[in-house]
mmCIF file of C-alpha atoms in Angstrom:
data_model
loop_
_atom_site.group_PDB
_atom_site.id
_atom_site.type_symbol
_atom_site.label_atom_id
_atom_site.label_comp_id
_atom_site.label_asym_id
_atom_site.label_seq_id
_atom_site.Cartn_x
_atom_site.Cartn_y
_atom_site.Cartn_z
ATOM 1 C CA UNK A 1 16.849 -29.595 15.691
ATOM 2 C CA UNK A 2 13.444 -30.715 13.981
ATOM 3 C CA UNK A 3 12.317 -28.725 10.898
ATOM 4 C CA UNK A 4 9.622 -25.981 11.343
ATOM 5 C CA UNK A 5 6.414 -27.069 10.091
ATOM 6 C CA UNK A 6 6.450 -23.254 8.474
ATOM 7 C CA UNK A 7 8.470 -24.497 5.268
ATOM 8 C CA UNK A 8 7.917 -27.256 3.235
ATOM 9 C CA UNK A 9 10.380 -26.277 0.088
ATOM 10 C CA UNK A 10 7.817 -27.583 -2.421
ATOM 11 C CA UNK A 11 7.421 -24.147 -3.769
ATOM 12 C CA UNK A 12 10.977 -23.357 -4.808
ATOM 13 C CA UNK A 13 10.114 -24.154 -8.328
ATOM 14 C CA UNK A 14 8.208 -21.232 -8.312
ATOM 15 C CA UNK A 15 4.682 -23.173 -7.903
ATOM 16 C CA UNK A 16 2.060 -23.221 -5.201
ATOM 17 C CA UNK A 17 -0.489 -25.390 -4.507
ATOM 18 C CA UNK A 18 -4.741 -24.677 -4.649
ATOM 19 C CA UNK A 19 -7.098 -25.836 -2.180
ATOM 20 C CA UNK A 20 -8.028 -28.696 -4.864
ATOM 21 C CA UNK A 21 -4.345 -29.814 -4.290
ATOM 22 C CA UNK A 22 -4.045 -28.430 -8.141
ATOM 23 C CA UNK A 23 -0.190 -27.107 -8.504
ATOM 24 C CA UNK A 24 0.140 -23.825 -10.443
ATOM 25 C CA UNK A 25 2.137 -20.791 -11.416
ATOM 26 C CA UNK A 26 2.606 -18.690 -8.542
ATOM 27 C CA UNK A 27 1.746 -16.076 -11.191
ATOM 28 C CA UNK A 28 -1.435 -17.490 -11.863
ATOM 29 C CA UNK A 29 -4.556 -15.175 -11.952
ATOM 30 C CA UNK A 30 -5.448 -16.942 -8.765
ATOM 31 C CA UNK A 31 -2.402 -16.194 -6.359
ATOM 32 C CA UNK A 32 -2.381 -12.703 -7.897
ATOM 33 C CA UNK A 33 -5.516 -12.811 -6.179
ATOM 34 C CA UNK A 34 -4.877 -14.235 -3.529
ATOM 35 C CA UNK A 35 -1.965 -12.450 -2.470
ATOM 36 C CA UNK A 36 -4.221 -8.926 -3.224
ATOM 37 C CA UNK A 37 -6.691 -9.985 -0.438
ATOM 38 C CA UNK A 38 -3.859 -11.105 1.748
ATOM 39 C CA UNK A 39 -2.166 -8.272 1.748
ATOM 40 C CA UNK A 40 -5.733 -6.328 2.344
ATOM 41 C CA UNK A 41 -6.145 -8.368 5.130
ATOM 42 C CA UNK A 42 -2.378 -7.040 6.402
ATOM 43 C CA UNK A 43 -3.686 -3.358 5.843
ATOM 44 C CA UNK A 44 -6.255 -4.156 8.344
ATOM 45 C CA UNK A 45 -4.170 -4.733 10.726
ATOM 46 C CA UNK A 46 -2.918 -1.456 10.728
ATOM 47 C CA UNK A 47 -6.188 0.120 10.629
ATOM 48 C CA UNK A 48 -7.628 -2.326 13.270
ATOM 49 C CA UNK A 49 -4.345 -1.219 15.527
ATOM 50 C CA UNK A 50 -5.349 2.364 14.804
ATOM 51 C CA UNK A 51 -8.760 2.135 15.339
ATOM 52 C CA UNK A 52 -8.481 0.743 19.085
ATOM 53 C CA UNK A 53 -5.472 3.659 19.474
ATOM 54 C CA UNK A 54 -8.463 6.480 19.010
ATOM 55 C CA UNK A 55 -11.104 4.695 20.439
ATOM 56 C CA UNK A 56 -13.581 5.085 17.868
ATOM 57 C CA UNK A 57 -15.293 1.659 18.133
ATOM 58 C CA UNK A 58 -14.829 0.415 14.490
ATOM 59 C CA UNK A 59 -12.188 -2.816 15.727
ATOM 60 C CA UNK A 60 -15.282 -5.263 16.167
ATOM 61 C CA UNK A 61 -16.509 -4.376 12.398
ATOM 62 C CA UNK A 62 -12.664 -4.707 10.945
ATOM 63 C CA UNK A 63 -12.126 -8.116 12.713
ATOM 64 C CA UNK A 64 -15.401 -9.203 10.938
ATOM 65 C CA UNK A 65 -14.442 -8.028 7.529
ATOM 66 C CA UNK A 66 -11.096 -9.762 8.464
ATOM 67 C CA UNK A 67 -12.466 -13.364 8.721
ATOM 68 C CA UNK A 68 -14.690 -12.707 5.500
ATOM 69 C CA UNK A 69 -11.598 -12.299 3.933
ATOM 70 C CA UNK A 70 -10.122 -15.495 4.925
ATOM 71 C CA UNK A 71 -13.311 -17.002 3.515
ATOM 72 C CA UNK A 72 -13.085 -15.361 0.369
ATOM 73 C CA UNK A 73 -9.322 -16.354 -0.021
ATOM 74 C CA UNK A 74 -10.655 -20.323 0.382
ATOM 75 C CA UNK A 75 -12.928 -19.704 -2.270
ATOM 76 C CA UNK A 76 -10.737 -17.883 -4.470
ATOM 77 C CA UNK A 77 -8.222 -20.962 -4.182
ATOM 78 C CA UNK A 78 -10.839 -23.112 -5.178
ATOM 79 C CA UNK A 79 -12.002 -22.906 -9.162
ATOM 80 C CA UNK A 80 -14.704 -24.471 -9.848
ATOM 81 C CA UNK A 81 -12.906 -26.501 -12.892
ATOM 82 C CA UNK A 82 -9.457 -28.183 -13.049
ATOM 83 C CA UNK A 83 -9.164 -28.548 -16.629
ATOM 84 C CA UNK A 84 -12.224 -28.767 -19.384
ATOM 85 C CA UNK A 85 -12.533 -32.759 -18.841
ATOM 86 C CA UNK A 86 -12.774 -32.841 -15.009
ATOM 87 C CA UNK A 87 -15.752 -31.961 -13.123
ATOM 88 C CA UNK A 88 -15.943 -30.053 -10.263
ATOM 89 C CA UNK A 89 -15.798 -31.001 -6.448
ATOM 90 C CA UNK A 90 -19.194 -30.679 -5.625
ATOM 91 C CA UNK A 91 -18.669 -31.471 -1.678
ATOM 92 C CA UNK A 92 -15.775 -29.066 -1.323
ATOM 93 C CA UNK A 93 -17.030 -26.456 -3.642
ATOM 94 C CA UNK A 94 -19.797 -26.128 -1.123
ATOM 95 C CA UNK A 95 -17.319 -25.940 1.937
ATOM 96 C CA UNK A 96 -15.911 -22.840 0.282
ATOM 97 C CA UNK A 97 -18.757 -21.159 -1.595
ATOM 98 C CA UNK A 98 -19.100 -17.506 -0.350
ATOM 99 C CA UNK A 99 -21.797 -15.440 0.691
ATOM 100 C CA UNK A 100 -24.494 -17.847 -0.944
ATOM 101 C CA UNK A 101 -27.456 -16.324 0.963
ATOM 102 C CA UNK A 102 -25.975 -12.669 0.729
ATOM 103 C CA UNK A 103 -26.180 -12.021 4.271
ATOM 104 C CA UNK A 104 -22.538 -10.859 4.198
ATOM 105 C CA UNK A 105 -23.636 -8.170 1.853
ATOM 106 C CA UNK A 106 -26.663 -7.407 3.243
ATOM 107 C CA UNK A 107 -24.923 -6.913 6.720
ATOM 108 C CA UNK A 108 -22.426 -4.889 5.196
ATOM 109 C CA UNK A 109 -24.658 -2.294 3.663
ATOM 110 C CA UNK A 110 -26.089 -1.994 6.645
ATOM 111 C CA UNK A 111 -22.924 -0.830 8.133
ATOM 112 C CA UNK A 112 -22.643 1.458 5.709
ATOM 113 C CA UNK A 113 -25.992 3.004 5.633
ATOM 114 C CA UNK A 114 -25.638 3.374 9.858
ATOM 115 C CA UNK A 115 -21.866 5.352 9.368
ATOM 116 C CA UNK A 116 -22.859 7.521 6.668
ATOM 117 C CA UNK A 117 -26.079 8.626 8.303
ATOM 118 C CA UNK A 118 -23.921 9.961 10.920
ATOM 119 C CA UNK A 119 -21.725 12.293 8.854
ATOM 120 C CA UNK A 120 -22.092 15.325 7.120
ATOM 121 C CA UNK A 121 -22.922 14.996 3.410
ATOM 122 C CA UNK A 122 -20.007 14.821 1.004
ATOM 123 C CA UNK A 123 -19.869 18.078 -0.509
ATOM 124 C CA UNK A 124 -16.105 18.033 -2.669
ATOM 125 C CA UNK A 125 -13.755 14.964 -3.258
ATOM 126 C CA UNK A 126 -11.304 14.619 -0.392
ATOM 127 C CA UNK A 127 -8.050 13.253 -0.290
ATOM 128 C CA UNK A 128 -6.510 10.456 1.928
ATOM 129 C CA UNK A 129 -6.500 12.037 5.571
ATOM 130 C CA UNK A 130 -8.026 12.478 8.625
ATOM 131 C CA UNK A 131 -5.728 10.803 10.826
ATOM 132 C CA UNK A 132 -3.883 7.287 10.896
ATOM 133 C CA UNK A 133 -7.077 5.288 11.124
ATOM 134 C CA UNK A 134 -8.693 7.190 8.717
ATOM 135 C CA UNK A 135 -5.887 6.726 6.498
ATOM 136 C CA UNK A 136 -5.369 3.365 7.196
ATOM 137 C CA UNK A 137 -8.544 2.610 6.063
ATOM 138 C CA UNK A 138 -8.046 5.061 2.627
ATOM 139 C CA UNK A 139 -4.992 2.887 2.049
ATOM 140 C CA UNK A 140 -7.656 -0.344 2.767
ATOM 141 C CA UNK A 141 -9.853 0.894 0.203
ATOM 142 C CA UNK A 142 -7.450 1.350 -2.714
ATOM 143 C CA UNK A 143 -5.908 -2.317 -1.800
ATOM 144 C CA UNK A 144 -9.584 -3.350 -2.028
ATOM 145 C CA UNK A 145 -9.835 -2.026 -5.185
ATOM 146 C CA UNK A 146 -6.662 -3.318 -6.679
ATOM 147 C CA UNK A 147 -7.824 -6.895 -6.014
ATOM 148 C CA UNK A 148 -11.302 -6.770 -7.277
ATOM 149 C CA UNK A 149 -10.168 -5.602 -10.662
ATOM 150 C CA UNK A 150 -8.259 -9.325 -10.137
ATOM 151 C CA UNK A 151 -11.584 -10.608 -8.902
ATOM 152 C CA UNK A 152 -13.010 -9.801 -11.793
ATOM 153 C CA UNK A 153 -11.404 -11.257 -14.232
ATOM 154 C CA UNK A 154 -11.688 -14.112 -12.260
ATOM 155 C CA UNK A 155 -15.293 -14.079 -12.532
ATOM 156 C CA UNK A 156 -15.333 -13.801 -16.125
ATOM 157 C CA UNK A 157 -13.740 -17.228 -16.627
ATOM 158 C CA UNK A 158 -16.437 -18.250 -14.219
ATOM 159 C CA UNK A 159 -13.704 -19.464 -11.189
ATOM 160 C CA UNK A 160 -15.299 -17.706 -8.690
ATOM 161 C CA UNK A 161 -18.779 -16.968 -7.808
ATOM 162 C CA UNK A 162 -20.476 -13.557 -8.360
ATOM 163 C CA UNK A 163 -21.438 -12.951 -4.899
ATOM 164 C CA UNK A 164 -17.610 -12.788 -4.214
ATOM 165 C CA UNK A 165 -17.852 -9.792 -6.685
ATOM 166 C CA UNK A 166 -20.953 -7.980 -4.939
ATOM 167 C CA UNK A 167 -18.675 -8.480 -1.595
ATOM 168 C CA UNK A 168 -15.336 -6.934 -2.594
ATOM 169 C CA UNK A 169 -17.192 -4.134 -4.639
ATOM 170 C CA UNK A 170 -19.111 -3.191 -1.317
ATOM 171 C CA UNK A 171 -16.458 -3.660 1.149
ATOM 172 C CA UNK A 172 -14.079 -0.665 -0.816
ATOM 173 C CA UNK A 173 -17.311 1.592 -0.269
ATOM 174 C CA UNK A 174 -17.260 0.536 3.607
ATOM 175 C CA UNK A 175 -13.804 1.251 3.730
ATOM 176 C CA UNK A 176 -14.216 4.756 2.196
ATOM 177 C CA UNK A 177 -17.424 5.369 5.024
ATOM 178 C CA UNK A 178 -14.904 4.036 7.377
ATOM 179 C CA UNK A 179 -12.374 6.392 6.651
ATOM 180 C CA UNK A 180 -14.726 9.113 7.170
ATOM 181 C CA UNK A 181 -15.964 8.125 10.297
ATOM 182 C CA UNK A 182 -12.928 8.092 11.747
ATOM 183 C CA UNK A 183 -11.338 10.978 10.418
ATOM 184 C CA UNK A 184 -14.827 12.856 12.760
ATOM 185 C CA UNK A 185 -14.315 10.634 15.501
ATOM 186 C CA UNK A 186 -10.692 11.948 16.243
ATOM 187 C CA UNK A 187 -11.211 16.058 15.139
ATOM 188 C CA UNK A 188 -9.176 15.822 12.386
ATOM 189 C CA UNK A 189 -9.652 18.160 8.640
ATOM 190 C CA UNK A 190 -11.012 15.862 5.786
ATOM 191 C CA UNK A 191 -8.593 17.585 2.953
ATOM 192 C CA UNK A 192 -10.651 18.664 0.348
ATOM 193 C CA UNK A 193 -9.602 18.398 -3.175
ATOM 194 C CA UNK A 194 -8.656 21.673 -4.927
ATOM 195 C CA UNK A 195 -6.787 21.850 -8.257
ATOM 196 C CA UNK A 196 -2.847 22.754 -8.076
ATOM 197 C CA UNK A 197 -1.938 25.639 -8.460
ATOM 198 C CA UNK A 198 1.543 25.214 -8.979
ATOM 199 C CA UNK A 199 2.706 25.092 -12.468
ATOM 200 C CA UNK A 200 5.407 26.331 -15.102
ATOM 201 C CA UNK A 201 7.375 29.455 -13.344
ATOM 202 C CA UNK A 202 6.191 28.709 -9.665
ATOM 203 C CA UNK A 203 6.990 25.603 -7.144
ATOM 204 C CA UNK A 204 6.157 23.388 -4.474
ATOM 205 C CA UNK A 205 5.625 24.794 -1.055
ATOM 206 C CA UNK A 206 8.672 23.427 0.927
ATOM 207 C CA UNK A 207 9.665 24.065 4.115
ATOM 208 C CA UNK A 208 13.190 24.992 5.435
ATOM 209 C CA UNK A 209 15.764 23.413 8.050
ATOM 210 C CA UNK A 210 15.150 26.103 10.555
ATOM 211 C CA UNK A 211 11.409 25.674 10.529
ATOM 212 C CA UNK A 212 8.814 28.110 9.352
ATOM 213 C CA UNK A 213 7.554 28.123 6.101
ATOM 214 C CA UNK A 214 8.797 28.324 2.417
ATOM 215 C CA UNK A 215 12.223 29.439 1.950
ATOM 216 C CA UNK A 216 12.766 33.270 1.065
ATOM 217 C CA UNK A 217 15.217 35.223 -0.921
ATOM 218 C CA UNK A 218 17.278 36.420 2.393
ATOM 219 C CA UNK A 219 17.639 32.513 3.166
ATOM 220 C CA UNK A 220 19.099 32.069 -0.738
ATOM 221 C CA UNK A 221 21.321 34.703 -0.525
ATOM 222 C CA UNK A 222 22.526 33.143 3.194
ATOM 223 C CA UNK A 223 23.220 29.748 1.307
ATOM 224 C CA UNK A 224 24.375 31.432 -1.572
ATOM 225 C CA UNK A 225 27.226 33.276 0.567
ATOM 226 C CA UNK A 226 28.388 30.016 2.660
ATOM 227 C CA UNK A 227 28.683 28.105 -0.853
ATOM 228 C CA UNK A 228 30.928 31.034 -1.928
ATOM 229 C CA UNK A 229 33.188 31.231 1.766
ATOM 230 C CA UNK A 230 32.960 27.751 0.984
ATOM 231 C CA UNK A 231 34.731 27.756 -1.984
ATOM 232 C CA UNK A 232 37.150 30.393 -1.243
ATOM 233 C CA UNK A 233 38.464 28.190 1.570
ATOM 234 C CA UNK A 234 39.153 25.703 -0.676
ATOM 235 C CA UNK A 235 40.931 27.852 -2.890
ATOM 236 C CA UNK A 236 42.952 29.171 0.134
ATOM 237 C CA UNK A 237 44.025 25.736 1.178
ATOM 238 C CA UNK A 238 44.923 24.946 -2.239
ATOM 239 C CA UNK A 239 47.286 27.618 -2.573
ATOM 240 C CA UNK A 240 48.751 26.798 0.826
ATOM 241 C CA UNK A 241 49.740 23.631 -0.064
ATOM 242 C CA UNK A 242 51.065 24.491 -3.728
ATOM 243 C CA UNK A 243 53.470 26.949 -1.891
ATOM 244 C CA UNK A 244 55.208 24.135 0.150
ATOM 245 C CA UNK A 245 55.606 22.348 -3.208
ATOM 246 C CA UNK A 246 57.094 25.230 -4.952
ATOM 247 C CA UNK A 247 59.648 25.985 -2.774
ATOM 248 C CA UNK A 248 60.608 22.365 -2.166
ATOM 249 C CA UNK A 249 61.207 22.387 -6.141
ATOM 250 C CA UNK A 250 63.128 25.506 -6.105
ATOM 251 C CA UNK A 251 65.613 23.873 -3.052
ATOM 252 C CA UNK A 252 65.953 20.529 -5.123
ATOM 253 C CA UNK A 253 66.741 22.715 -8.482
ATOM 254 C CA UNK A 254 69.713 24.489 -6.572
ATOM 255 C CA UNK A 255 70.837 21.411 -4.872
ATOM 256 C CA UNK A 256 70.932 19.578 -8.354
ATOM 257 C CA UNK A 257 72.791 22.961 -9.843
ATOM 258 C CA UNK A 258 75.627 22.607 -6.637
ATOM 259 C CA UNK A 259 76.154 19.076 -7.391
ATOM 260 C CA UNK A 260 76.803 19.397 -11.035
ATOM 261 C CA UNK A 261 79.938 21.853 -10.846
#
């Protein structure tokens, strides 16, 4: 059987390989990044899937943000220096250079200023919710934001260009607009933050077995009794089976007494 073309075992020593054919760490600041926007990409999925479950028109716009991703990645695994000495790939660096004109951003904005204008103004802080595109696309946002922290450190050793920055710092805001959108589109509550108010001496609402809502005292005493039958049966059978015992000692006492006259 030929071997899969999906494999090449050149990274079992724990290095991969950049577009400049440059072999690093896989814990290099680089594939952390990489593999941030990768698995942003993966969380679109989800919210792409979702999004053509409820209808609510927003798959064309995450497919688009999709392949800007992809773009981003090629220019994230291309710094713009291999070592101090070297200089840079001028051809190639233009192959992956991202968003040079800004259109990206521009056309993103735009997207952002045409959702928000249809939904009602943001009044408290809300929590993830709204449904499982909207949530998707809360979960989207916070993966965003974990990998332009990475981004950004990235740009301050000047390996990646700062329109990659503008990008990824807009795209968590679409994602958050997003979110919103569809939470409307499908009817469902936008949670609105309110402190706890569960503290020292009280507890979490929890529901119980039966259904309904937090358990009451009649339901503790219930569980408190069954523990208790519980325990007596085990007492019971205890003392069933020492009897047996007993009385086989007592039989093997006399028996030993007979023998010995």
């Amino acid at each position: 059987m030929p071997k899969s073309q999906l494999y090449s075992r050149t990274g079992d020593d724990g290095t991969s390989s950049l577009y400049t054919g440059e072999r690093r760490s896989k814990t290099d600041m680089h594939f952390e990044t990489l593999g941030h926007i990768d698995e942003l990409n993966s969380v679109l999925g989800f919210a792409r899937h979702h999004c053509v479950a409820e209808h609510n028109g927003l798959a064309p716009a995450v497919e688009e943000v999709q392949a800007c991703l992809i773009q981003l990645m090629s220019h994230v695994a291309t710094p713009k220096f291999l070592d101090e000495e070297e200089e840079p790939d001028e051809e190639r660096m233009a192959q992956v250079a991202f968003d040079v004109d800004g259109s990206k951003l521009i056309a993103l904005e735009a997207a952002i200023d045409a959702l928000d204008a249809q939904l009602p103004k943001l009044t408290k802080f809300i929590l993830p919710s709204g449904g499982l595109a909207s949530c998707s696309f809360h979960l989207a946002r916070a993966t965003c934001r974990r990998g332009e922290r990475h981004l950004v450190e990235l740009r301050a050793q000047q390996a990646v260009q700062q329109n990659a920055c503008h990008f990824v710092n807009r795209l968590s805001d679409f994602f958050f607009v997003a979110a919103r959108f569809a939470a409307h589109h499908a009817n469902e509550p936008e949670m609105a933050f309110k402190a706890s108010e569960y503290g020292e001496g009280s507890g979490f609402p929890l529901p119980t077995l039966g259904g309904g809502g937090a358990a009451t005292a009649e339901t503790e005493a219930q569980l408190t009794e069954r523990r208790v039958a519980a325990l007596e049966c085990q007492a019971s059978n205890w003392v069933v089976g020492l009897v047996p015992a007993a009385i086989a000692g007592v039989v093997a006492a006399c028996v030993t007494l007979r023998l010995c006259r």
